PDB file of C-alpha atoms in Angstrom:
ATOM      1  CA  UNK D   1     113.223  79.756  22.652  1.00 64.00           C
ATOM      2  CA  UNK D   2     116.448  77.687  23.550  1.00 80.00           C
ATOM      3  CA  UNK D   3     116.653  75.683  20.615  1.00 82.00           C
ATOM      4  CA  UNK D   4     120.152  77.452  19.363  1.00 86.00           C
ATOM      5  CA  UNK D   5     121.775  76.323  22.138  1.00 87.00           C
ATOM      6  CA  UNK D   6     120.618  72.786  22.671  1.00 87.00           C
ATOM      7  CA  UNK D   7     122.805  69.560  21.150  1.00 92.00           C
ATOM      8  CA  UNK D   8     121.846  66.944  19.070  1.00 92.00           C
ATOM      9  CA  UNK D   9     122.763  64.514  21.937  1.00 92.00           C
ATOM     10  CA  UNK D  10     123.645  64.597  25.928  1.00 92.00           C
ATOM     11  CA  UNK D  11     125.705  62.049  27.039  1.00 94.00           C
ATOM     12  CA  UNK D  12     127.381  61.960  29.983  1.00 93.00           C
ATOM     13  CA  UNK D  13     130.957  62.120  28.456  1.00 96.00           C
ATOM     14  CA  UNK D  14     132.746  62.365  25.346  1.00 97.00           C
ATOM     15  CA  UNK D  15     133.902  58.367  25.942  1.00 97.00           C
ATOM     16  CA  UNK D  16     130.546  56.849  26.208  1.00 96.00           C
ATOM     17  CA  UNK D  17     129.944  58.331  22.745  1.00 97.00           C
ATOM     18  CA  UNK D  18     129.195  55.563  20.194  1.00 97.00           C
ATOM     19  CA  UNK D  19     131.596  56.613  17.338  1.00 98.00           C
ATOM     20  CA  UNK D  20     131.344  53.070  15.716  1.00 97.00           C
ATOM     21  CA  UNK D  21     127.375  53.443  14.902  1.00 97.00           C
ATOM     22  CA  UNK D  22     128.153  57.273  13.874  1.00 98.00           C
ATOM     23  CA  UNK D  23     130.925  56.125  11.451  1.00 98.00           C
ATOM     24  CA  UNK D  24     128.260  53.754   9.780  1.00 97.00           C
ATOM     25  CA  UNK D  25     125.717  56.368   9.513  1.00 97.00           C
ATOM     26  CA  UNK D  26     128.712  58.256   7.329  1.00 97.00           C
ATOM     27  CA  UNK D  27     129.867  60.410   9.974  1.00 98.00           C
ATOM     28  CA  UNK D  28     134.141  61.237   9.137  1.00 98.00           C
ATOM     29  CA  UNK D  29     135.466  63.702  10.799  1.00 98.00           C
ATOM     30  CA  UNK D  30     135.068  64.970  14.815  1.00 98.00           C
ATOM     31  CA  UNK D  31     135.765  68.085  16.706  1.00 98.00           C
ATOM     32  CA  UNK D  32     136.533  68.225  20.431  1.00 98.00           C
ATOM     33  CA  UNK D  33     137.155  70.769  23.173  1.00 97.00           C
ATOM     34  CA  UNK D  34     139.824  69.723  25.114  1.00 97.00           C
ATOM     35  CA  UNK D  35     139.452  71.514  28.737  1.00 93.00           C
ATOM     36  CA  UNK D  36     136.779  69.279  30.752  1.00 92.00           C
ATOM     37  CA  UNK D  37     135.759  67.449  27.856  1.00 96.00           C
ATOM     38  CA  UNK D  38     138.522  65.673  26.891  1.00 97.00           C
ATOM     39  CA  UNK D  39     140.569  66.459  30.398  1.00 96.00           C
ATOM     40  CA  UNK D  40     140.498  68.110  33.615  1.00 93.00           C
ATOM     41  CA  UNK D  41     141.408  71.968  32.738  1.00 89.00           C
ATOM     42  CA  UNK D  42     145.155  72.270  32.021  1.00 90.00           C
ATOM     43  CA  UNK D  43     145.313  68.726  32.421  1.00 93.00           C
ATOM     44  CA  UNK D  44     147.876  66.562  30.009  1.00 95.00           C
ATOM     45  CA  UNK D  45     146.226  63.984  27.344  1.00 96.00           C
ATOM     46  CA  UNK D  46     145.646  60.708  29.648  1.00 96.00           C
ATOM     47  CA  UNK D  47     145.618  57.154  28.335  1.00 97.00           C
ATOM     48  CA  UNK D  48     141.798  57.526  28.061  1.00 97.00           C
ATOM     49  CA  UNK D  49     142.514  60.205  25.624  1.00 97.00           C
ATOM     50  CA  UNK D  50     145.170  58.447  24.059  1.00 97.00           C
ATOM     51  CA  UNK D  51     142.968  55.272  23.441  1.00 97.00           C
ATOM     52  CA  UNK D  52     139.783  57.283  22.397  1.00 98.00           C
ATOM     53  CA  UNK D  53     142.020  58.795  19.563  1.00 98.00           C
ATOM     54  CA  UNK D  54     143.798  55.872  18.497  1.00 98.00           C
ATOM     55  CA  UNK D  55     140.858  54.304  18.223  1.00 98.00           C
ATOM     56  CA  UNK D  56     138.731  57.093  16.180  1.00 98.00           C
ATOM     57  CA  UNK D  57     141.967  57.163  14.139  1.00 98.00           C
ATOM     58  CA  UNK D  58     141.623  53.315  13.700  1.00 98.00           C
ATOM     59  CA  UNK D  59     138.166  53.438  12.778  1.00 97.00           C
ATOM     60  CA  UNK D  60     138.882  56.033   9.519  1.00 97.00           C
ATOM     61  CA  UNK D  61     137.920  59.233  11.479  1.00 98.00           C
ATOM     62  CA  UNK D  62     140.089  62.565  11.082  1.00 98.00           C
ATOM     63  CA  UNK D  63     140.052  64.689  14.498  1.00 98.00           C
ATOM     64  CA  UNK D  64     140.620  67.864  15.289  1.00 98.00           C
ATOM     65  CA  UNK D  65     140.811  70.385  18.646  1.00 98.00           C
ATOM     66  CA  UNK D  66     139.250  73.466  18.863  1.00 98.00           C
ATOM     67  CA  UNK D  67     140.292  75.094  21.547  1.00 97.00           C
ATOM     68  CA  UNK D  68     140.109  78.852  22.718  1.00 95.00           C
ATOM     69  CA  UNK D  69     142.922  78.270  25.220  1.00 95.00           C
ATOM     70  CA  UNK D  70     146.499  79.539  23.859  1.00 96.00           C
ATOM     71  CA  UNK D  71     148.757  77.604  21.696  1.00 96.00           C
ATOM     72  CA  UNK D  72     150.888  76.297  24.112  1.00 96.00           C
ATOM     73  CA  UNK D  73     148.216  74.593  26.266  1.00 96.00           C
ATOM     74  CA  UNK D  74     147.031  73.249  22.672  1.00 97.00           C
ATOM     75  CA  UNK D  75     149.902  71.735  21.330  1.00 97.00           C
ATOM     76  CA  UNK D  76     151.116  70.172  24.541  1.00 96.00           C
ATOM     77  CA  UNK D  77     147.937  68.097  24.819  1.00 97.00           C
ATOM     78  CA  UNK D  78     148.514  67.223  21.448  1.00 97.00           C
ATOM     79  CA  UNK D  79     151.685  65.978  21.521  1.00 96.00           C
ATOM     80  CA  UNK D  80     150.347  62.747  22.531  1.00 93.00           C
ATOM     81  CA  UNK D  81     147.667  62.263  20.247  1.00 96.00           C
ATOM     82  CA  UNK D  82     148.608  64.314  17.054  1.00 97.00           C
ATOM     83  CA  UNK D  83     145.870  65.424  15.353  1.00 98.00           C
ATOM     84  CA  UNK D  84     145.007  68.785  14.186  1.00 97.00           C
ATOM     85  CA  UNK D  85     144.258  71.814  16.425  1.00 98.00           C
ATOM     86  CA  UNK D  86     142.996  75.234  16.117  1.00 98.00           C
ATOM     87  CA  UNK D  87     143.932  77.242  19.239  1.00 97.00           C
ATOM     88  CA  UNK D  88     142.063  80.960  20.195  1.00 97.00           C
ATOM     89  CA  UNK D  89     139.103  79.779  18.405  1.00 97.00           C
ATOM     90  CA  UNK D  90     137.437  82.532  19.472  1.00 96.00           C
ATOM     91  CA  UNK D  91     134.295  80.215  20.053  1.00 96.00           C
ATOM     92  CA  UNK D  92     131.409  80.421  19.263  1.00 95.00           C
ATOM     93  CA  UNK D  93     132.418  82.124  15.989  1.00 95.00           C
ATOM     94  CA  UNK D  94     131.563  79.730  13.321  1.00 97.00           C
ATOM     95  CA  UNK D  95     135.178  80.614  11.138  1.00 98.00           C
ATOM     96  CA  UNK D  96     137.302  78.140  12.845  1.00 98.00           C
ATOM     97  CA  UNK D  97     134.547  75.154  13.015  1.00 98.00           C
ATOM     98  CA  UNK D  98     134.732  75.748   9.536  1.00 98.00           C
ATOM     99  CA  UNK D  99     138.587  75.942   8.979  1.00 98.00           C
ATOM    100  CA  UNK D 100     138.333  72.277  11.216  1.00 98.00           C
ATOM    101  CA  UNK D 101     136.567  71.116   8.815  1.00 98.00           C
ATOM    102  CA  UNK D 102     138.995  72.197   6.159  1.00 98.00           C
ATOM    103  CA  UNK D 103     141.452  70.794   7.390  1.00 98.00           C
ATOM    104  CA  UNK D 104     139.983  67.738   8.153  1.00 98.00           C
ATOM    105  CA  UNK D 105     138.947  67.517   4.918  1.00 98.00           C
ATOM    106  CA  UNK D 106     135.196  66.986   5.979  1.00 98.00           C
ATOM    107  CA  UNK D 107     131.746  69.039   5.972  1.00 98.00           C
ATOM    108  CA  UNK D 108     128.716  69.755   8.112  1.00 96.00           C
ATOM    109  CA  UNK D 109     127.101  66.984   6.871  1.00 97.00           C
ATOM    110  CA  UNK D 110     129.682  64.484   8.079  1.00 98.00           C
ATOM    111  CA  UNK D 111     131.395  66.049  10.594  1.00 98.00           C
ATOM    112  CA  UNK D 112     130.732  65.888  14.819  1.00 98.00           C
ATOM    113  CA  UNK D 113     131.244  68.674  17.359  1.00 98.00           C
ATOM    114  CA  UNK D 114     131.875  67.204  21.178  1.00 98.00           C
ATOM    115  CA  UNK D 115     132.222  69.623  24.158  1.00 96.00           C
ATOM    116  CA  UNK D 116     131.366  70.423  27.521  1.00 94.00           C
ATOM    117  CA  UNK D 117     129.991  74.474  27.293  1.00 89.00           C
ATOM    118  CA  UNK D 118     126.747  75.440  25.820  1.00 87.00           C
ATOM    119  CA  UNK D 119     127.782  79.125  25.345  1.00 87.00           C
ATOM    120  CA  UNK D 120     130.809  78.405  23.252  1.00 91.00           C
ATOM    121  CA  UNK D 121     131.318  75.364  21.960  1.00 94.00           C
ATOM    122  CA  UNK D 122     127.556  73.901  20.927  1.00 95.00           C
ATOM    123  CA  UNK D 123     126.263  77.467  19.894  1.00 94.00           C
ATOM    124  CA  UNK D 124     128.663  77.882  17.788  1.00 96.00           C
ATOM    125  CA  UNK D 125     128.787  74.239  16.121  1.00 97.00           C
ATOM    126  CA  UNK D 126     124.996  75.416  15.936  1.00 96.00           C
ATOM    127  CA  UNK D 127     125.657  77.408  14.205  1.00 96.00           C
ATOM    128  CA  UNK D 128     128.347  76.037  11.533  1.00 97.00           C
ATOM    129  CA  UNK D 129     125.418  73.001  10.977  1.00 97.00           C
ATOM    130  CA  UNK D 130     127.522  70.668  12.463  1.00 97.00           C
ATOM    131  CA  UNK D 131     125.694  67.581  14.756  1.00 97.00           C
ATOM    132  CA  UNK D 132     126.361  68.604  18.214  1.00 97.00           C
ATOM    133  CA  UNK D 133     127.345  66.619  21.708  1.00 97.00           C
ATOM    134  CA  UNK D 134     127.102  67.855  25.229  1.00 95.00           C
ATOM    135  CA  UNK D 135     128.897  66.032  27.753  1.00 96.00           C
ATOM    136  CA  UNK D 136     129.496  66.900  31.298  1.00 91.00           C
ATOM    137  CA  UNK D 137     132.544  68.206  32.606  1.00 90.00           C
ATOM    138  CA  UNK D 138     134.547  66.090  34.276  1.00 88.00           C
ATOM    139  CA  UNK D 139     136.222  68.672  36.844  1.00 76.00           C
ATOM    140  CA  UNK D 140     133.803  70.696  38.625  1.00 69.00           C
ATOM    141  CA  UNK D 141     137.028  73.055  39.114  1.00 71.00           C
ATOM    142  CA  UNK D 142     136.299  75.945  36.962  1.00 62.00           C
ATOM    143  CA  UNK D 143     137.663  79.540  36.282  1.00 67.00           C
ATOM    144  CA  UNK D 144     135.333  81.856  37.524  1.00 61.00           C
ATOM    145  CA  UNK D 145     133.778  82.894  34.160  1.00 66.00           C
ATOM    146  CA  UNK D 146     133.197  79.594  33.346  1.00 65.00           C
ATOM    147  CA  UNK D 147     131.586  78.441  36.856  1.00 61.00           C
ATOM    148  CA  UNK D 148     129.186  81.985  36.307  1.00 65.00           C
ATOM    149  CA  UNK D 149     128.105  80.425  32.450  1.00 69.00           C
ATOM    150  CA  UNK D 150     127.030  77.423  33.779  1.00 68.00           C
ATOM    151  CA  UNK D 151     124.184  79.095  35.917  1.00 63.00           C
ATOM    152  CA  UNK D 152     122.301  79.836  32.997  1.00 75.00           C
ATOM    153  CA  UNK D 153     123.774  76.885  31.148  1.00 80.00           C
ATOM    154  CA  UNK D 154     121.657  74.622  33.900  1.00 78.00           C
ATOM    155  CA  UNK D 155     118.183  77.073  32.906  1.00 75.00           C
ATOM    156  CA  UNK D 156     118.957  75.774  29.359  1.00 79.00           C
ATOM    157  CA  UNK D 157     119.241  72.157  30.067  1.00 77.00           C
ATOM    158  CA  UNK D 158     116.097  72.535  32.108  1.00 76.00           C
ATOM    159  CA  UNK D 159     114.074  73.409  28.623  1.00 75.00           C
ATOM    160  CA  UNK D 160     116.131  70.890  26.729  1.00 80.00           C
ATOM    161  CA  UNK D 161     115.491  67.963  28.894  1.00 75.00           C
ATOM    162  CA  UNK D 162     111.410  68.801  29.323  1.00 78.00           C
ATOM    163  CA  UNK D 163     111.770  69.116  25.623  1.00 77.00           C
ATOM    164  CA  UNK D 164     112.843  65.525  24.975  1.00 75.00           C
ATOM    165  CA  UNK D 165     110.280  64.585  27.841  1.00 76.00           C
ATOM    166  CA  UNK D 166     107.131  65.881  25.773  1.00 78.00           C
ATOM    167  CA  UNK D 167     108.845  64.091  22.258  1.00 76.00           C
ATOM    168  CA  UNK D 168     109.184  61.114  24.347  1.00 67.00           C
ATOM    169  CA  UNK D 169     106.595  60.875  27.135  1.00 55.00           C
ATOM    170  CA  UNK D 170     106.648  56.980  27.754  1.00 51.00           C
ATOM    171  CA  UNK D 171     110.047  56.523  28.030  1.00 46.00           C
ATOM    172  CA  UNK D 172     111.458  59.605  29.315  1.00 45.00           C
ATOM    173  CA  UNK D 173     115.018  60.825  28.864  1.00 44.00           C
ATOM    174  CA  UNK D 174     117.212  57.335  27.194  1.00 45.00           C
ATOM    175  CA  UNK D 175     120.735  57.216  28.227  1.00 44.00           C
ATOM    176  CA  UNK D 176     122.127  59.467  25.429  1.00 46.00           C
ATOM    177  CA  UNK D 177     119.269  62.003  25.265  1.00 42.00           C
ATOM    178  CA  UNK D 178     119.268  61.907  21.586  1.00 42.00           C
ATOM    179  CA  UNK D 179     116.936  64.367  19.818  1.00 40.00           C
ATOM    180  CA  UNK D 180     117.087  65.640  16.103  1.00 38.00           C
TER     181      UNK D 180
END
């Protein structure tokens, strides 16, 4: 019933992702959210950021943001990481996951989608066929419209996380709750 709105994976933040193994599997290109998954909301690109994009950059990945926030919030956080960015995405339309990947020069097949909102940013990588990661925001400061989403967000990750229980009823959830 849920299924359009649950990710591929669910780990607890965009840095415990395992980019390495997801490069060999032929994976080139990676879309993030910035606002609580990258940062705090508003907040500046830290030297987590900074390594985590240096690194993917390192690695042969090409990155881009995808952001709904306005330009100038955009940019500045990408000033110290310069990659590409797409600001007023108008998430979870599916044209500017697409333009990312234009500009990235990648496709659905190869290309990763990390963010912290079901509503927006994994429906609408859903959508586009990209491979989708969850990860939980890391400041439980929200606006208000985003603190009344994640009610129903949490009714949603109920279903998705009895879902993986019933695939995998020995073993229960693993770390990354990885499903296909």
């Amino acid at each position: 019933m849920f299924q359009m709105f649950y990710p591929a994976e669910y780990p607890d933040s965009a840095y415990q992702i395992d980019f390495k193994r997801l490069y060999e599997e032929g994976y080139r290109g990676v879309i993030f959210d910035i606002d609580n998954t990258l940062v705090a909301h508003g907040a500046p690109a830290d030297a987590r950021a900074k390594r985590l994009f240096a690194s993917l950059k390192k690695m042969g990945y090409e990155c881009c943001l995808l952001s709904n926030n306005k330009e100038p919030r955009v940019r500045t956080f990408n000033e110290q990481i310069q990659v590409n960015y797409i600001f007023k995405a108008h998430k979870p339309r599916t044209a500017n996951y697409k333009k990312a990947m234009r500009l990235m020069g990648t496709d659905r097949g190869n290309t990763l989608f990390v963010g912290d909102q079901i509503f927006t940013d994994i429906w609408g990588a859903n959508r586009a066929g990209i491979r989708t990661f969850l990860v939980k925001p890391i400041d439980p400061k929200e606006e208000i419209q985003i603190v009344l989403k994640r009610y129903p967000e949490k009714l949603i990750l109920y279903f998705y996380k009895r879902r993986l229980k019933k695939q995998k009823p020995d073993r229960g959830i693993r770390s990354s709750n990885r499903h296909r």
